[in-house]
Amino acid sequence: MAEATPIRPLPAASVETWHREADVVIAGYGIAGVCAAIEAARAGAEVLVLERTSGWGGAAALAGGFIYLGGGTPLQKALGFEDTPENMKAFMMAALGPGADEEKITDYCNGSVDHYNWLVDNGVPFKESFYGEPGWETPFDDGLMYSGGENAAPFKEVATPAPRGHVPQMTGKRTGEKGGGYMLMKPLVETAEQLGVVAEYDMRVQRLVVDETGRVVGIVAKQYGTELAIRARKGVVLATGSFAYNDEMVQQYAPRLIGRPGAAIEEHDGRAVRMAQALGADLAHMDATEVAFFGDPQLMVRGILVNGRGQRYVNEDTYPGRIGQETLLRNENQAYLIIDEAAYEEGCAATSSTPFFRFPPKWAAETVEELESDMGLPAGTLQTTVEVYNRHAENGEDPVLGKREQFVKPIGLPVAALDLRGCTAGFTLGGLRTSLDSEVLHVSGEPIPGLFAAGRCTAGVCAGGYASGTSLGDGSFYGRRAGIAAAKG
Ligand SMILES: Cc1cc2nc3c(=O)[nH]c(=O)nc-3n(C[C@H](O)[C@H](O)[C@H](O)COP(=O)(O)OP(=O)(O)OC[C@H]3O[C@@H](n4cnc5c(N)ncnc54)[C@H](O)[C@@H]3O)c2cc1C
């Protein structure tokens, strides 16, 4: 069957005119692309970045800006937190699996302090201040926060808790529009420009060009309706983001996300994954997803979350992305927040980066029995859950799910329930399988010559689980590797 827009690689012999050329050609000017560009240019390569939109930034510039770094970064140390690469690895292996890539995580943790220093050296500012409140992000310009449930059950028993969500400092943040991620991208793009990196905008990468030996030697891109052949003398780097907005691929690989893409941009259409697949590239963790949950952590922590059977299923003081995964992937996307009036009012008065996630209760009642009945839950289910929770909460304990003592308080009366069913969205974490040098691996396990990739079009450090900062983290870390390796040719 003929392909509508050809995705199979184009033989180099059939290219009549090379419209542009450079040593290293990078597809996508988000976080992975800019880091690849900087390192390739520093290694002496002539670098051309092809970006589909009319400006740099990608999802990265909209992002909250957490970069997952640790192992004893200067910022962690300055703020009094102890961490080692081994400790960081223990957390990441437990929280990002099952199936997390141990080799990659070990490499990432060992290189994390150096990567922090590299970001700082390239102009990314981090303020020496720690934000310790429950939250999706810091509402201020603090530089460090827990961003993966490191200090909550079950992970606090696996590794010594250390905050690793490093956030570039900026004022005038607008959640989801211009966050810390903008202040990550801006100085890096300026650095790239100073190094002579050239960017071409409105240029949509379509397919790879391959020579008779199987080496990737260029890219075909479309600009204003015209197809252009662009030659890469040393290497091509794919850095075009996830496949969260490709409905067909989501249906095929990560069906839990059907109809609910989030924390991504429409340009994340999986094209790079398909282009490389057409060349025999291997994939990994295609079913893995980040899951955002539209609940305000300042409220969630003050109540109990129950599923469609009226049972608690996650400790409410953990990373909200973990709550999202537990809800969507393991509890049929059914969630209610049970909270008493006093706790609701206290939570609403607390400072939060996500006040828009503070929904009014759908049901309110004088007794738990009445609430349970109003919610349509089977008689006795919610009552039993609250009775067991309260019995232990009287002693400041949560033996069922391990919520920390400071957040454990009996649920009083009157009591209400927020309807949080279906309140999830997310992006895909799977993609091309790559080596530690960001070479795209063929299904045979061998690198595909001339082809490199980084960011969310690859399977990075996350497999099943997620921690905020791992996308900008592995995108920047392995973006650099891709640039270095591609410049070597
Ligand atoms: C609101 C929001 C908050 C987030 N918060 C965080 C956070 O705090 N920490 C974290 O780690 N992650 C966060 N993320 C996710 C993170 O931003 C992305 O996963 C990350 O930017 C992926 O990096 P990337 O380089 O692969 O893609 P991007 O940064 O999106 O860059 C990809 C670029 O490729 C371009 N492109 C796509 N297709 C083509 C094509 N065919 N040809 C040419 N160019 C193309 C895109 O236009 C884009 O500019 C957030 C995302 C959003 C939207």
PDB file of N, CA and C in Angstrom, residues 51-124:
ATOM      1  N   GLU A  51      13.456  22.983  13.163  1.00  0.00           N
ATOM      2  CA  GLU A  51      12.339  23.032  14.116  1.00  0.00           C
ATOM      3  C   GLU A  51      11.033  23.250  13.372  1.00  0.00           C
ATOM      4  N   ARG A  52      10.058  22.454  13.754  1.00  0.00           N
ATOM      5  CA  ARG A  52       8.770  22.453  13.046  1.00  0.00           C
ATOM      6  C   ARG A  52       7.955  23.726  13.295  1.00  0.00           C
ATOM      7  N   THR A  53       8.040  24.282  14.490  1.00  0.00           N
ATOM      8  CA  THR A  53       7.269  25.482  14.794  1.00  0.00           C
ATOM      9  C   THR A  53       8.088  26.722  14.421  1.00  0.00           C
ATOM     10  N   SER A  54       7.558  27.882  14.772  1.00  0.00           N
ATOM     11  CA  SER A  54       8.247  29.119  14.384  1.00  0.00           C
ATOM     12  C   SER A  54       9.212  29.632  15.443  1.00  0.00           C
ATOM     13  N   GLY A  55       9.472  28.821  16.443  1.00  0.00           N
ATOM     14  CA  GLY A  55      10.418  29.273  17.469  1.00  0.00           C
ATOM     15  C   GLY A  55      10.945  28.106  18.276  1.00  0.00           C
ATOM     16  N   TRP A  56      12.004  28.375  19.016  1.00  0.00           N
ATOM     17  CA  TRP A  56      12.574  27.329  19.862  1.00  0.00           C
ATOM     18  C   TRP A  56      11.706  27.134  21.100  1.00  0.00           C
ATOM     19  N   GLY A  57      11.941  26.050  21.808  1.00  0.00           N
ATOM     20  CA  GLY A  57      11.280  25.888  23.108  1.00  0.00           C
ATOM     21  C   GLY A  57      10.608  24.553  23.320  1.00  0.00           C
ATOM     22  N   GLY A  58       9.745  24.154  22.376  1.00  0.00           N
ATOM     23  CA  GLY A  58       9.025  22.893  22.538  1.00  0.00           C
ATOM     24  C   GLY A  58       8.236  22.841  23.833  1.00  0.00           C
ATOM     25  N   ALA A  59       7.950  21.629  24.277  1.00  0.00           N
ATOM     26  CA  ALA A  59       7.258  21.458  25.562  1.00  0.00           C
ATOM     27  C   ALA A  59       8.131  21.982  26.696  1.00  0.00           C
ATOM     28  N   ALA A  60       9.433  21.916  26.482  1.00  0.00           N
ATOM     29  CA  ALA A  60      10.365  22.295  27.556  1.00  0.00           C
ATOM     30  C   ALA A  60      10.144  23.729  28.025  1.00  0.00           C
ATOM     31  N   ALA A  61       9.881  24.639  27.084  1.00  0.00           N
ATOM     32  CA  ALA A  61       9.731  26.044  27.472  1.00  0.00           C
ATOM     33  C   ALA A  61       8.422  26.305  28.211  1.00  0.00           C
ATOM     34  N   LEU A  62       7.461  25.381  28.097  1.00  0.00           N
ATOM     35  CA  LEU A  62       6.186  25.526  28.820  1.00  0.00           C
ATOM     36  C   LEU A  62       6.260  24.864  30.190  1.00  0.00           C
ATOM     37  N   ALA A  63       7.269  24.037  30.358  1.00  0.00           N
ATOM     38  CA  ALA A  63       7.321  23.146  31.518  1.00  0.00           C
ATOM     39  C   ALA A  63       7.532  23.889  32.828  1.00  0.00           C
ATOM     40  N   GLY A  64       7.130  23.187  33.904  1.00  0.00           N
ATOM     41  CA  GLY A  64       7.376  23.735  35.236  1.00  0.00           C
ATOM     42  C   GLY A  64       8.858  23.902  35.498  1.00  0.00           C
ATOM     43  N   GLY A  65       9.639  23.072  34.863  1.00  0.00           N
ATOM     44  CA  GLY A  65      11.080  23.268  34.904  1.00  0.00           C
ATOM     45  C   GLY A  65      11.853  22.369  35.826  1.00  0.00           C
ATOM     46  N   PHE A  66      11.196  21.397  36.468  1.00  0.00           N
ATOM     47  CA  PHE A  66      11.968  20.461  37.281  1.00  0.00           C
ATOM     48  C   PHE A  66      12.974  19.726  36.410  1.00  0.00           C
ATOM     49  N   ILE A  67      14.201  19.689  36.892  1.00  0.00           N
ATOM     50  CA  ILE A  67      15.222  18.862  36.254  1.00  0.00           C
ATOM     51  C   ILE A  67      15.674  17.895  37.335  1.00  0.00           C
ATOM     52  N   TYR A  68      15.578  16.615  37.059  1.00  0.00           N
ATOM     53  CA  TYR A  68      15.886  15.638  38.094  1.00  0.00           C
ATOM     54  C   TYR A  68      17.392  15.441  38.204  1.00  0.00           C
ATOM     55  N   LEU A  69      17.962  16.002  39.269  1.00  0.00           N
ATOM     56  CA  LEU A  69      19.408  15.971  39.472  1.00  0.00           C
ATOM     57  C   LEU A  69      19.691  15.616  40.923  1.00  0.00           C
ATOM     58  N   GLY A  70      20.817  14.988  41.158  1.00  0.00           N
ATOM     59  CA  GLY A  70      21.127  14.636  42.543  1.00  0.00           C
ATOM     60  C   GLY A  70      22.510  14.043  42.670  1.00  0.00           C
ATOM     61  N   GLY A  71      22.651  13.208  43.713  1.00  0.00           N
ATOM     62  CA  GLY A  71      23.958  12.616  43.967  1.00  0.00           C
ATOM     63  C   GLY A  71      24.885  13.573  44.700  1.00  0.00           C
ATOM     64  N   GLY A  72      24.310  14.686  45.212  1.00  0.00           N
ATOM     65  CA  GLY A  72      25.139  15.672  45.929  1.00  0.00           C
ATOM     66  C   GLY A  72      25.451  16.882  45.076  1.00  0.00           C
ATOM     67  N   THR A  73      24.435  17.466  44.464  1.00  0.00           N
ATOM     68  CA  THR A  73      24.680  18.679  43.666  1.00  0.00           C
ATOM     69  C   THR A  73      25.032  19.831  44.611  1.00  0.00           C
ATOM     70  N   PRO A  74      25.739  20.840  44.121  1.00  0.00           N
ATOM     71  CA  PRO A  74      26.041  21.992  44.969  1.00  0.00           C
ATOM     72  C   PRO A  74      24.778  22.605  45.583  1.00  0.00           C
ATOM     73  N   LEU A  75      23.663  22.576  44.855  1.00  0.00           N
ATOM     74  CA  LEU A  75      22.424  23.141  45.405  1.00  0.00           C
ATOM     75  C   LEU A  75      21.912  22.270  46.557  1.00  0.00           C
ATOM     76  N   GLN A  76      21.915  20.973  46.376  1.00  0.00           N
ATOM     77  CA  GLN A  76      21.502  20.076  47.470  1.00  0.00           C
ATOM     78  C   GLN A  76      22.383  20.321  48.701  1.00  0.00           C
ATOM     79  N   LYS A  77      23.679  20.421  48.464  1.00  0.00           N
ATOM     80  CA  LYS A  77      24.608  20.594  49.592  1.00  0.00           C
ATOM     81  C   LYS A  77      24.388  21.928  50.283  1.00  0.00           C
ATOM     82  N   ALA A  78      24.227  22.974  49.473  1.00  0.00           N
ATOM     83  CA  ALA A  78      24.052  24.308  50.054  1.00  0.00           C
ATOM     84  C   ALA A  78      22.800  24.368  50.923  1.00  0.00           C
ATOM     85  N   LEU A  79      21.805  23.542  50.573  1.00  0.00           N
ATOM     86  CA  LEU A  79      20.555  23.568  51.325  1.00  0.00           C
ATOM     87  C   LEU A  79      20.502  22.481  52.400  1.00  0.00           C
ATOM     88  N   GLY A  80      21.642  21.819  52.601  1.00  0.00           N
ATOM     89  CA  GLY A  80      21.760  20.888  53.729  1.00  0.00           C
ATOM     90  C   GLY A  80      21.242  19.487  53.466  1.00  0.00           C
ATOM     91  N   PHE A  81      21.102  19.089  52.207  1.00  0.00           N
ATOM     92  CA  PHE A  81      20.627  17.742  51.913  1.00  0.00           C
ATOM     93  C   PHE A  81      21.783  16.854  51.467  1.00  0.00           C
ATOM     94  N   GLU A  82      21.854  15.681  52.071  1.00  0.00           N
ATOM     95  CA  GLU A  82      22.900  14.732  51.682  1.00  0.00           C
ATOM     96  C   GLU A  82      22.355  13.772  50.642  1.00  0.00           C
ATOM     97  N   ASP A  83      23.170  13.523  49.648  1.00  0.00           N
ATOM     98  CA  ASP A  83      22.761  12.578  48.610  1.00  0.00           C
ATOM     99  C   ASP A  83      24.024  12.014  47.974  1.00  0.00           C
ATOM    100  N   THR A  84      23.922  10.826  47.446  1.00  0.00           N
ATOM    101  CA  THR A  84      25.040  10.220  46.715  1.00  0.00           C
ATOM    102  C   THR A  84      24.474   9.616  45.436  1.00  0.00           C
ATOM    103  N   PRO A  85      25.347   9.343  44.456  1.00  0.00           N
ATOM    104  CA  PRO A  85      24.846   8.684  43.243  1.00  0.00           C
ATOM    105  C   PRO A  85      24.191   7.342  43.553  1.00  0.00           C
ATOM    106  N   GLU A  86      24.717   6.629  44.530  1.00  0.00           N
ATOM    107  CA  GLU A  86      24.160   5.309  44.870  1.00  0.00           C
ATOM    108  C   GLU A  86      22.758   5.456  45.469  1.00  0.00           C
ATOM    109  N   ASN A  87      22.612   6.464  46.322  1.00  0.00           N
ATOM    110  CA  ASN A  87      21.318   6.703  46.952  1.00  0.00           C
ATOM    111  C   ASN A  87      20.280   7.124  45.906  1.00  0.00           C
ATOM    112  N   MET A  88      20.731   7.984  45.012  1.00  0.00           N
ATOM    113  CA  MET A  88      19.853   8.452  43.932  1.00  0.00           C
ATOM    114  C   MET A  88      19.431   7.262  43.061  1.00  0.00           C
ATOM    115  N   LYS A  89      20.391   6.407  42.779  1.00  0.00           N
ATOM    116  CA  LYS A  89      20.092   5.238  41.940  1.00  0.00           C
ATOM    117  C   LYS A  89      19.087   4.307  42.634  1.00  0.00           C
ATOM    118  N   ALA A  90      19.265   4.119  43.948  1.00  0.00           N
ATOM    119  CA  ALA A  90      18.343   3.232  44.672  1.00  0.00           C
ATOM    120  C   ALA A  90      16.914   3.754  44.552  1.00  0.00           C
ATOM    121  N   PHE A  91      16.761   5.071  44.679  1.00  0.00           N
ATOM    122  CA  PHE A  91      15.421   5.648  44.534  1.00  0.00           C
ATOM    123  C   PHE A  91      14.908   5.462  43.110  1.00  0.00           C
ATOM    124  N   MET A  92      15.735   5.830  42.141  1.00  0.00           N
ATOM    125  CA  MET A  92      15.257   5.808  40.747  1.00  0.00           C
ATOM    126  C   MET A  92      14.901   4.389  40.304  1.00  0.00           C
ATOM    127  N   MET A  93      15.693   3.422  40.709  1.00  0.00           N
ATOM    128  CA  MET A  93      15.388   2.041  40.313  1.00  0.00           C
ATOM    129  C   MET A  93      14.055   1.594  40.905  1.00  0.00           C
ATOM    130  N   ALA A  94      13.772   2.042  42.145  1.00  0.00           N
ATOM    131  CA  ALA A  94      12.516   1.628  42.783  1.00  0.00           C
ATOM    132  C   ALA A  94      11.328   2.402  42.228  1.00  0.00           C
ATOM    133  N   ALA A  95      11.508   3.685  41.997  1.00  0.00           N
ATOM    134  CA  ALA A  95      10.359   4.542  41.654  1.00  0.00           C
ATOM    135  C   ALA A  95      10.046   4.582  40.168  1.00  0.00           C
ATOM    136  N   LEU A  96      11.021   4.307  39.320  1.00  0.00           N
ATOM    137  CA  LEU A  96      10.798   4.494  37.885  1.00  0.00           C
ATOM    138  C   LEU A  96      10.523   3.192  37.141  1.00  0.00           C
ATOM    139  N   GLY A  97      10.517   2.086  37.885  1.00  0.00           N
ATOM    140  CA  GLY A  97      10.254   0.803  37.275  1.00  0.00           C
ATOM    141  C   GLY A  97       8.779   0.452  37.316  1.00  0.00           C
ATOM    142  N   PRO A  98       8.399  -0.790  37.026  1.00  0.00           N
ATOM    143  CA  PRO A  98       9.305  -1.900  36.767  1.00  0.00           C
ATOM    144  C   PRO A  98       9.936  -1.802  35.374  1.00  0.00           C
ATOM    145  N   GLY A  99      11.093  -2.446  35.278  1.00  0.00           N
ATOM    146  CA  GLY A  99      11.759  -2.504  33.981  1.00  0.00           C
ATOM    147  C   GLY A  99      12.697  -1.350  33.712  1.00  0.00           C
ATOM    148  N   ALA A 100      13.013  -0.541  34.753  1.00  0.00           N
ATOM    149  CA  ALA A 100      13.903   0.601  34.523  1.00  0.00           C
ATOM    150  C   ALA A 100      15.277   0.108  34.051  1.00  0.00           C
ATOM    151  N   ASP A 101      15.894   0.907  33.198  1.00  0.00           N
ATOM    152  CA  ASP A 101      17.166   0.565  32.570  1.00  0.00           C
ATOM    153  C   ASP A 101      18.304   0.868  33.559  1.00  0.00           C
ATOM    154  N   GLU A 102      18.803  -0.166  34.204  1.00  0.00           N
ATOM    155  CA  GLU A 102      19.789   0.032  35.280  1.00  0.00           C
ATOM    156  C   GLU A 102      21.073   0.683  34.776  1.00  0.00           C
ATOM    157  N   GLU A 103      21.497   0.277  33.596  1.00  0.00           N
ATOM    158  CA  GLU A 103      22.746   0.839  33.046  1.00  0.00           C
ATOM    159  C   GLU A 103      22.597   2.352  32.838  1.00  0.00           C
ATOM    160  N   LYS A 104      21.448   2.727  32.303  1.00  0.00           N
ATOM    161  CA  LYS A 104      21.206   4.137  32.022  1.00  0.00           C
ATOM    162  C   LYS A 104      21.062   4.919  33.329  1.00  0.00           C
ATOM    163  N   ILE A 105      20.346   4.346  34.275  1.00  0.00           N
ATOM    164  CA  ILE A 105      20.139   5.057  35.541  1.00  0.00           C
ATOM    165  C   ILE A 105      21.466   5.201  36.299  1.00  0.00           C
ATOM    166  N   THR A 106      22.292   4.167  36.274  1.00  0.00           N
ATOM    167  CA  THR A 106      23.601   4.251  36.936  1.00  0.00           C
ATOM    168  C   THR A 106      24.424   5.365  36.295  1.00  0.00           C
ATOM    169  N   ASP A 107      24.440   5.377  34.994  1.00  0.00           N
ATOM    170  CA  ASP A 107      25.183   6.381  34.225  1.00  0.00           C
ATOM    171  C   ASP A 107      24.655   7.787  34.540  1.00  0.00           C
ATOM    172  N   TYR A 108      23.341   7.901  34.562  1.00  0.00           N
ATOM    173  CA  TYR A 108      22.691   9.192  34.805  1.00  0.00           C
ATOM    174  C   TYR A 108      23.011   9.705  36.213  1.00  0.00           C
ATOM    175  N   CYS A 109      22.947   8.813  37.181  1.00  0.00           N
ATOM    176  CA  CYS A 109      23.224   9.231  38.570  1.00  0.00           C
ATOM    177  C   CYS A 109      24.695   9.601  38.738  1.00  0.00           C
ATOM    178  N   ASN A 110      25.581   8.818  38.137  1.00  0.00           N
ATOM    179  CA  ASN A 110      27.015   9.118  38.259  1.00  0.00           C
ATOM    180  C   ASN A 110      27.366  10.455  37.607  1.00  0.00           C
ATOM    181  N   GLY A 111      26.624  10.824  36.584  1.00  0.00           N
ATOM    182  CA  GLY A 111      26.946  12.065  35.866  1.00  0.00           C
ATOM    183  C   GLY A 111      26.131  13.267  36.316  1.00  0.00           C
ATOM    184  N   SER A 112      25.305  13.092  37.337  1.00  0.00           N
ATOM    185  CA  SER A 112      24.329  14.126  37.666  1.00  0.00           C
ATOM    186  C   SER A 112      24.947  15.419  38.209  1.00  0.00           C
ATOM    187  N   VAL A 113      25.936  15.299  39.084  1.00  0.00           N
ATOM    188  CA  VAL A 113      26.559  16.526  39.634  1.00  0.00           C
ATOM    189  C   VAL A 113      27.246  17.293  38.498  1.00  0.00           C
ATOM    190  N   ASP A 114      27.927  16.569  37.650  1.00  0.00           N
ATOM    191  CA  ASP A 114      28.586  17.212  36.503  1.00  0.00           C
ATOM    192  C   ASP A 114      27.544  17.895  35.607  1.00  0.00           C
ATOM    193  N   HIS A 115      26.411  17.252  35.454  1.00  0.00           N
ATOM    194  CA  HIS A 115      25.372  17.825  34.590  1.00  0.00           C
ATOM    195  C   HIS A 115      24.803  19.106  35.206  1.00  0.00           C
ATOM    196  N   TYR A 116      24.619  19.081  36.510  1.00  0.00           N
ATOM    197  CA  TYR A 116      24.163  20.313  37.197  1.00  0.00           C
ATOM    198  C   TYR A 116      25.161  21.448  36.926  1.00  0.00           C
ATOM    199  N   ASN A 117      26.444  21.146  37.111  1.00  0.00           N
ATOM    200  CA  ASN A 117      27.473  22.182  36.905  1.00  0.00           C
ATOM    201  C   ASN A 117      27.469  22.679  35.462  1.00  0.00           C
ATOM    202  N   TRP A 118      27.244  21.771  34.534  1.00  0.00           N
ATOM    203  CA  TRP A 118      27.202  22.137  33.110  1.00  0.00           C
ATOM    204  C   TRP A 118      26.044  23.107  32.861  1.00  0.00           C
ATOM    205  N   LEU A 119      24.880  22.799  33.438  1.00  0.00           N
ATOM    206  CA  LEU A 119      23.723  23.692  33.249  1.00  0.00           C
ATOM    207  C   LEU A 119      24.031  25.079  33.814  1.00  0.00           C
ATOM    208  N   VAL A 120      24.607  25.120  35.009  1.00  0.00           N
ATOM    209  CA  VAL A 120      24.943  26.401  35.636  1.00  0.00           C
ATOM    210  C   VAL A 120      25.971  27.141  34.761  1.00  0.00           C
ATOM    211  N   ASP A 121      26.977  26.427  34.303  1.00  0.00           N
ATOM    212  CA  ASP A 121      28.005  27.049  33.456  1.00  0.00           C
ATOM    213  C   ASP A 121      27.408  27.601  32.162  1.00  0.00           C
ATOM    214  N   ASN A 122      26.303  27.022  31.744  1.00  0.00           N
ATOM    215  CA  ASN A 122      25.656  27.507  30.509  1.00  0.00           C
ATOM    216  C   ASN A 122      24.516  28.478  30.791  1.00  0.00           C
ATOM    217  N   GLY A 123      24.526  29.021  31.994  1.00  0.00           N
ATOM    218  CA  GLY A 123      23.643  30.148  32.288  1.00  0.00           C
ATOM    219  C   GLY A 123      22.325  29.833  32.970  1.00  0.00           C
ATOM    220  N   VAL A 124      22.086  28.565  33.350  1.00  0.00           N
ATOM    221  CA  VAL A 124      20.804  28.241  33.989  1.00  0.00           C
ATOM    222  C   VAL A 124      20.896  28.599  35.480  1.00  0.00           C
TER     223      VAL A 124
END
